Short mmCIF file of C-alpha atoms and ligand atoms in Angstrom, two decimals:
data_model
loop_
_atom_site.label_atom_id
_atom_site.label_comp_id
_atom_site.label_asym_id
_atom_site.label_seq_id
_atom_site.Cartn_x
_atom_site.Cartn_y
_atom_site.Cartn_z
CA MET A 1 0.22 0.36 0.07
CA ASN A 2 1.35 3.42 -0.60
CA ASN A 3 0.41 6.97 0.35
CA ASN A 4 -1.40 7.63 -2.47
CA THR A 5 -4.19 3.82 -1.65
CA PRO A 6 -7.35 5.85 0.29
CA SER A 7 -8.07 4.01 3.44
CA PRO A 8 -11.38 2.35 3.81
CA ILE A 9 -12.59 4.54 5.70
CA ASP A 10 -12.07 6.98 2.81
CA LEU A 11 -13.18 4.76 0.17
CA LEU A 12 -16.84 4.57 2.54
CA ARG A 13 -17.03 8.70 3.02
CA ARG A 14 -15.98 8.79 -1.12
CA HIS A 15 -19.17 6.63 -1.82
CA ASN A 16 -21.68 6.90 0.53
CA LEU A 17 -21.25 3.44 2.19
CA ASN A 18 -22.64 1.75 4.99
CA LEU A 19 -21.32 -1.60 6.88
CA LYS A 20 -23.66 -4.57 7.06
CA LYS A 21 -23.63 -6.26 10.41
CA SER A 22 -25.80 -8.71 8.43
CA LEU A 23 -22.17 -9.85 5.91
CA GLY A 24 -19.57 -9.45 8.80
CA GLN A 25 -18.45 -6.34 7.65
CA ASN A 26 -15.64 -5.32 10.23
CA LEU A 27 -13.09 -3.87 8.34
CA LEU A 28 -8.87 -4.20 10.03
CA ILE A 29 -7.97 -0.73 9.66
CA ASP A 30 -4.26 -0.28 11.32
CA ALA A 31 -1.99 -1.01 8.21
CA SER A 32 0.32 -2.39 10.45
CA HIS A 33 -1.96 -5.49 10.91
CA LEU A 34 -2.26 -5.90 7.77
CA THR A 35 1.40 -6.18 7.24
CA ARG A 36 1.67 -8.67 9.04
CA ILE A 37 -1.16 -10.82 7.96
CA ALA A 38 -0.06 -10.81 4.48
CA ALA A 39 3.94 -11.58 6.03
CA ALA A 40 2.78 -14.71 7.12
CA ALA A 41 1.36 -16.09 4.03
CA ASP A 42 5.26 -15.85 3.04
CA LEU A 43 4.16 -14.77 -0.56
CA GLU A 44 6.30 -14.83 -3.66
CA LYS A 45 6.29 -13.48 -7.46
CA THR A 46 4.92 -17.01 -8.00
CA ASP A 47 1.99 -17.69 -5.90
CA THR A 48 -1.75 -17.45 -6.68
CA VAL A 49 -3.92 -15.98 -3.88
CA LEU A 50 -7.67 -16.35 -2.83
CA GLU A 51 -8.88 -14.19 -0.39
CA ILE A 52 -12.36 -14.40 0.40
CA GLY A 53 -14.03 -11.23 1.58
CA PRO A 54 -11.94 -8.39 0.29
CA GLY A 55 -14.01 -5.62 1.73
CA LEU A 56 -12.70 -2.64 0.36
CA GLY A 57 -9.26 -3.73 -0.45
CA ALA A 58 -7.09 -2.93 2.48
CA LEU A 59 -5.42 -6.44 2.11
CA THR A 60 -5.28 -6.96 -1.24
CA HIS A 61 -3.24 -4.30 -1.19
CA GLN A 62 -0.78 -6.27 0.53
CA LEU A 63 -1.47 -9.29 -1.78
CA ALA A 64 -1.59 -7.40 -4.78
CA GLU A 65 2.58 -6.39 -3.58
CA GLN A 66 3.79 -9.46 -2.86
CA ALA A 67 2.03 -12.53 -4.89
CA GLY A 68 1.77 -12.94 -8.54
CA ARG A 69 -1.83 -12.82 -8.87
CA VAL A 70 -4.63 -12.72 -6.45
CA ILE A 71 -8.07 -13.69 -7.28
CA ALA A 72 -10.51 -12.39 -4.26
CA VAL A 73 -14.20 -12.91 -4.01
CA GLU A 74 -16.98 -10.40 -2.14
CA LEU A 75 -20.23 -11.34 -1.83
CA ASP A 76 -21.89 -7.47 -1.10
CA GLN A 77 -22.26 -6.11 -4.83
CA ARG A 78 -21.88 -2.47 -3.97
CA LEU A 79 -17.93 -3.11 -3.14
CA ILE A 80 -16.97 -4.70 -6.85
CA PRO A 81 -17.25 -2.14 -8.61
CA ILE A 82 -15.38 0.31 -5.83
CA LEU A 83 -12.53 -2.92 -6.00
CA ARG A 84 -12.42 -2.75 -10.05
CA ALA A 85 -11.47 0.80 -9.81
CA GLU A 86 -9.61 1.07 -6.97
CA PHE A 87 -7.34 -2.05 -8.74
CA ALA A 88 -7.86 -1.05 -12.26
CA GLY A 89 -3.94 -0.77 -13.05
CA ARG A 90 -3.09 -3.86 -11.79
CA PRO A 91 -4.13 -6.88 -14.12
CA HIS A 92 -2.96 -9.83 -11.84
CA VAL A 93 -5.17 -8.51 -9.46
CA SER A 94 -9.02 -9.51 -10.08
CA PHE A 95 -12.47 -9.48 -8.41
CA VAL A 96 -15.18 -12.38 -8.57
CA HIS A 97 -19.14 -11.65 -7.57
CA GLY A 98 -20.43 -14.18 -5.39
CA ASP A 99 -20.63 -16.23 -2.09
CA ILE A 100 -17.28 -18.28 -1.41
CA LEU A 101 -19.29 -20.98 0.16
CA GLU A 102 -21.30 -21.52 -3.44
CA LEU A 103 -18.00 -21.48 -4.87
CA THR A 104 -15.33 -23.98 -5.70
CA LEU A 105 -11.95 -23.04 -5.61
CA PRO A 106 -9.84 -24.98 -7.75
CA GLU A 107 -12.08 -24.12 -10.61
CA LEU A 108 -12.38 -20.33 -9.09
CA LEU A 109 -8.33 -20.22 -9.56
CA GLY A 110 -8.72 -22.08 -12.80
CA THR A 111 -7.65 -25.22 -11.74
CA GLN A 112 -6.61 -28.71 -14.56
CA LEU A 113 -8.77 -30.85 -12.80
CA SER A 114 -7.76 -34.66 -13.55
CA SER A 115 -10.04 -36.03 -16.47
CA PRO A 116 -13.75 -37.25 -15.56
CA ALA A 117 -12.48 -40.84 -15.29
CA GLY A 118 -9.90 -40.16 -12.46
CA PRO A 119 -9.96 -38.63 -8.94
CA PRO A 120 -9.28 -35.09 -8.63
CA THR A 121 -5.18 -34.33 -8.24
CA ALA A 122 -3.65 -31.76 -6.71
CA THR A 123 -2.30 -29.65 -9.40
CA ALA A 124 -2.88 -27.21 -8.03
CA ASN A 125 -0.30 -24.24 -5.96
CA TYR A 126 -2.19 -21.66 -4.17
CA LYS A 127 -2.72 -19.85 -0.93
CA VAL A 128 -5.71 -18.30 1.11
CA VAL A 129 -5.67 -15.27 3.10
CA ALA A 130 -8.91 -13.68 5.00
CA ASN A 131 -9.87 -11.65 7.14
CA LEU A 132 -13.00 -13.95 7.55
CA PRO A 133 -16.51 -13.47 8.62
CA TYR A 134 -17.31 -14.68 11.69
CA TYR A 135 -20.91 -15.78 11.16
CA ILE A 136 -19.23 -18.13 8.23
CA THR A 137 -15.76 -19.37 9.70
CA SER A 138 -16.44 -22.98 10.58
CA ALA A 139 -18.06 -23.18 7.16
CA VAL A 140 -15.55 -21.52 5.11
CA LEU A 141 -13.01 -23.55 6.95
CA ARG A 142 -14.43 -26.76 6.23
CA HIS A 143 -14.66 -25.46 2.54
CA VAL A 144 -11.58 -24.54 1.69
CA LEU A 145 -9.75 -27.46 3.94
CA GLU A 146 -12.22 -30.41 2.04
CA SER A 147 -11.12 -28.52 -1.72
CA LEU A 148 -9.95 -30.60 -4.18
CA PRO A 149 -7.10 -30.13 -4.46
CA PRO A 150 -6.80 -28.05 -1.11
CA PRO A 151 -4.51 -24.89 -1.11
CA THR A 152 -0.63 -25.58 0.36
CA LEU A 153 -1.40 -23.02 3.23
CA ALA A 154 -4.02 -20.41 4.80
CA VAL A 155 -3.83 -17.46 6.57
CA LEU A 156 -7.16 -16.37 8.80
CA LEU A 157 -8.04 -14.01 10.82
CA VAL A 158 -10.88 -15.05 13.51
CA GLN A 159 -11.87 -14.14 16.16
CA GLN A 160 -9.99 -15.27 19.55
CA GLU A 161 -11.70 -17.56 20.77
CA VAL A 162 -11.72 -19.93 18.00
CA ALA A 163 -8.42 -19.74 17.11
CA GLN A 164 -7.42 -21.08 20.64
CA ARG A 165 -9.78 -24.41 19.46
CA MET A 166 -8.12 -24.83 16.60
CA VAL A 167 -4.78 -25.36 18.35
CA ALA A 168 -6.16 -27.25 20.97
CA GLN A 169 -4.41 -30.23 22.26
CA PRO A 170 -5.88 -33.85 24.31
CA GLY A 171 -7.91 -32.92 27.15
CA ALA A 172 -9.59 -29.34 25.62
CA MET A 173 -9.85 -31.15 21.63
CA SER A 174 -13.36 -30.28 20.31
CA MET A 175 -15.18 -30.73 16.53
CA LEU A 176 -12.93 -28.22 15.78
CA ALA A 177 -9.98 -28.96 16.80
CA VAL A 178 -10.16 -32.52 15.37
CA SER A 179 -11.62 -31.58 11.89
CA VAL A 180 -8.80 -28.65 11.34
CA GLN A 181 -6.11 -30.23 12.39
CA PHE A 182 -6.67 -33.72 10.46
CA TYR A 183 -6.17 -31.17 7.58
CA ALA A 184 -3.60 -28.52 8.92
CA CYS A 185 -1.02 -28.19 11.41
CA PRO A 186 -2.67 -24.86 12.47
CA ARG A 187 -0.23 -22.12 14.39
CA ALA A 188 -1.67 -19.26 16.34
CA LEU A 189 0.72 -15.81 15.50
CA GLN A 190 -0.63 -12.43 16.82
CA ARG A 191 -3.52 -11.05 18.73
CA ILE A 192 -5.51 -8.25 16.87
CA PRO A 193 -7.00 -5.86 19.61
CA ALA A 194 -10.88 -5.21 18.82
CA GLY A 195 -9.75 -1.62 18.21
CA ALA A 196 -7.93 -2.02 14.97
CA PHE A 197 -11.46 -2.82 13.35
CA LEU A 198 -14.08 -0.86 12.04
CA PRO A 199 -16.55 -1.09 13.70
CA ARG A 200 -15.37 -2.65 17.06
CA PRO A 201 -16.25 -6.07 17.09
CA LYS A 202 -16.96 -7.30 20.42
CA VAL A 203 -13.83 -9.67 20.96
CA ASP A 204 -10.17 -9.67 20.24
CA SER A 205 -9.05 -11.61 17.06
CA ARG A 206 -6.31 -13.73 16.24
CA VAL A 207 -4.16 -14.84 12.79
CA VAL A 208 -4.08 -18.45 12.15
CA ARG A 209 -1.90 -19.66 9.69
CA LEU A 210 -2.59 -23.65 8.67
CA ASP A 211 -0.15 -25.39 6.93
CA VAL A 212 -2.21 -27.83 5.15
CA ARG A 213 -0.82 -31.56 5.41
CA PRO A 214 0.41 -33.24 1.85
CA GLN A 215 -1.76 -36.26 3.18
CA PRO A 216 -4.60 -36.04 6.01
CA ALA A 217 -3.08 -36.47 9.67
CA VAL A 218 -4.92 -40.29 9.66
CA SER A 219 -4.54 -41.03 6.34
CA ASP A 220 -5.47 -45.23 6.69
CA VAL A 221 -9.17 -44.67 7.52
CA GLU A 222 -11.86 -43.08 5.32
CA PRO A 223 -12.63 -39.35 6.05
CA ALA A 224 -15.79 -40.41 6.16
CA HIS A 225 -15.54 -43.02 8.37
CA PHE A 226 -12.86 -40.89 10.53
CA PHE A 227 -15.78 -38.19 11.19
CA SER A 228 -18.41 -40.13 11.58
CA THR A 229 -16.79 -41.18 14.60
CA VAL A 230 -15.69 -38.40 15.57
CA ARG A 231 -19.26 -36.52 15.05
CA ALA A 232 -20.40 -39.79 17.71
CA GLY A 233 -17.93 -39.18 19.94
CA PHE A 234 -18.92 -35.37 20.78
CA GLY A 235 -22.71 -35.58 19.93
CA GLN A 236 -22.71 -35.94 24.12
CA ARG A 237 -19.11 -33.98 24.65
CA ARG A 238 -19.40 -33.72 28.65
CA LYS A 239 -20.70 -37.92 28.48
CA GLN A 240 -17.89 -41.06 28.54
CA LEU A 241 -17.58 -42.21 25.42
CA ARG A 242 -19.45 -45.06 26.10
CA ASN A 243 -22.18 -43.20 26.44
CA SER A 244 -22.05 -41.08 23.55
CA LEU A 245 -20.85 -43.43 21.05
CA SER A 246 -23.69 -45.84 21.51
CA ALA A 247 -25.91 -43.43 21.16
CA GLY A 248 -24.14 -41.64 18.21
CA LEU A 249 -23.27 -45.00 16.25
CA SER A 250 -26.97 -46.14 17.73
CA CYS A 251 -25.32 -49.24 18.73
CA THR A 252 -25.31 -51.35 22.67
CA LYS A 253 -22.95 -49.10 25.46
CA GLU A 254 -21.49 -53.34 25.31
CA GLN A 255 -20.54 -52.67 21.64
CA ALA A 256 -19.03 -49.19 22.14
CA ASP A 257 -17.27 -50.74 25.08
CA HIS A 258 -15.67 -53.22 23.13
CA TRP A 259 -15.03 -50.67 19.90
CA LEU A 260 -13.46 -49.03 22.33
CA THR A 261 -11.01 -51.45 24.71
CA ALA A 262 -10.50 -53.21 21.08
CA SER A 263 -8.83 -49.49 20.25
CA GLY A 264 -6.68 -49.30 23.67
CA ILE A 265 -9.01 -46.54 24.85
CA ASP A 266 -10.64 -46.42 28.56
CA PRO A 267 -14.10 -46.31 27.39
CA ARG A 268 -14.77 -44.70 30.20
CA ARG A 269 -12.87 -41.29 28.85
CA ARG A 270 -14.71 -38.19 27.49
CA ALA A 271 -14.39 -36.67 23.61
CA GLU A 272 -12.22 -33.68 24.01
CA THR A 273 -8.96 -36.45 25.41
CA LEU A 274 -8.59 -38.17 22.38
CA SER A 275 -5.92 -37.47 19.82
CA LEU A 276 -6.15 -37.91 16.51
CA PRO A 277 -4.07 -41.41 16.02
CA GLU A 278 -6.69 -42.85 18.91
CA TRP A 279 -9.53 -41.40 17.02
CA GLY A 280 -8.38 -43.18 13.99
CA MET A 281 -7.41 -46.61 15.79
CA LEU A 282 -11.01 -46.42 16.92
CA ALA A 283 -12.72 -45.26 13.50
CA LYS A 284 -10.72 -48.59 12.13
CA THR A 285 -12.21 -50.54 14.20
CA VAL A 286 -15.59 -49.25 14.62
CA TYR A 287 -15.54 -49.27 10.65
CA GLY A 288 -12.72 -52.37 10.18
CA SER A 289 -15.83 -54.76 11.90
CA ALA A 290 -19.06 -53.73 10.09
N1 LIG B 1 -10.82 -7.37 3.76
C1 LIG B 1 -11.48 -6.77 4.81
C2 LIG B 1 -10.47 -6.19 5.56
O1 LIG B 1 -9.63 -7.13 6.12
O2 LIG B 1 -10.66 -4.96 6.29
C3 LIG B 1 -12.81 -7.02 4.83
C4 LIG B 1 -13.12 -8.24 5.97
S1 LIG B 1 -15.19 -8.30 6.97
C5 LIG B 1 -14.01 -9.14 8.46
C6 LIG B 1 -15.27 -9.76 5.85
C7 LIG B 1 -15.42 -9.57 4.18
O3 LIG B 1 -16.32 -10.67 3.97
C8 LIG B 1 -17.12 -8.46 4.10
O4 LIG B 1 -16.51 -7.33 3.03
C9 LIG B 1 -17.86 -9.22 3.26
O5 LIG B 1 -18.97 -8.48 3.04
C10 LIG B 1 -17.58 -10.38 3.04
N2 LIG B 1 -18.34 -11.83 2.80
C11 LIG B 1 -19.38 -11.79 3.82
N3 LIG B 1 -19.78 -13.48 3.36
C12 LIG B 1 -18.74 -13.67 2.60
C13 LIG B 1 -19.48 -14.34 1.57
N4 LIG B 1 -19.76 -15.62 2.02
N5 LIG B 1 -18.52 -14.88 0.50
C14 LIG B 1 -17.43 -13.91 0.16
N6 LIG B 1 -17.38 -12.88 0.97
C15 LIG B 1 -18.17 -12.89 2.15
#
């Protein structure tokens, strides 16, 4: 960003725009944080970046300086002509109007997938960077991490509490932690105070960097089997696993006890204490014996 770049506040005034709470429009207006978010993505001129929700383009300017190509998806139609005009001299930056959850990431990036006969292959190399609208954080995470091919890296600004849940360890695991850590190695980076945003949200945020794993953390079990076991385990979170599994997998407590014991897991443990390899063992026991 240079001195001629209008700030989001200038643009709001110039275009007489109100921010929409319903779209999670809390703009990051502190330039020092924007620089550090872009730096966390280790961008190079060979990189393609997908930005989710560019707003008025403050973060987009930083990404455009460092990446070879930037594609930004914005749901608010009012912002698209403003963004296009602001970036008119930067042909490597393009804006797509749409809902990120309705768009297929690799297609958006013009990636070549494999032939219809074969499975998609990881031919694409792209990174995702976003100051996420809070109301769709979990859905976006799933959408990004389950994309085929997924990005190599995602740098996301999320609520502080969500960042803590993503990096949790056994003892404090949740469905979110297991899902994120299945696909990626998350690291919580800098905290961004609520005062750095316009309007000011109720809580502080944190930057999280997700280094996407080349293979899921548990690769010897079907993801569908893995996640149905995990969902059952967390279905009744405060209960012992023997109870939550029997309810979630519609089996007797004796059957749940048997699966857990055969996986080396004490049936009295609770879902938040299990590690990813333990969930993997359990899923293999449950579905191997089905
Ligand atoms: N990137 C800007 C910044 O850092 O200041 C704006 C971030 S603001 C938290 C989130 C942006 O995401 C808003 O511009 C909002 O309109 C957009 N947005 C909300 N839901 C979206 C969706 N489903 N798909 C794409 N963009 C969305």
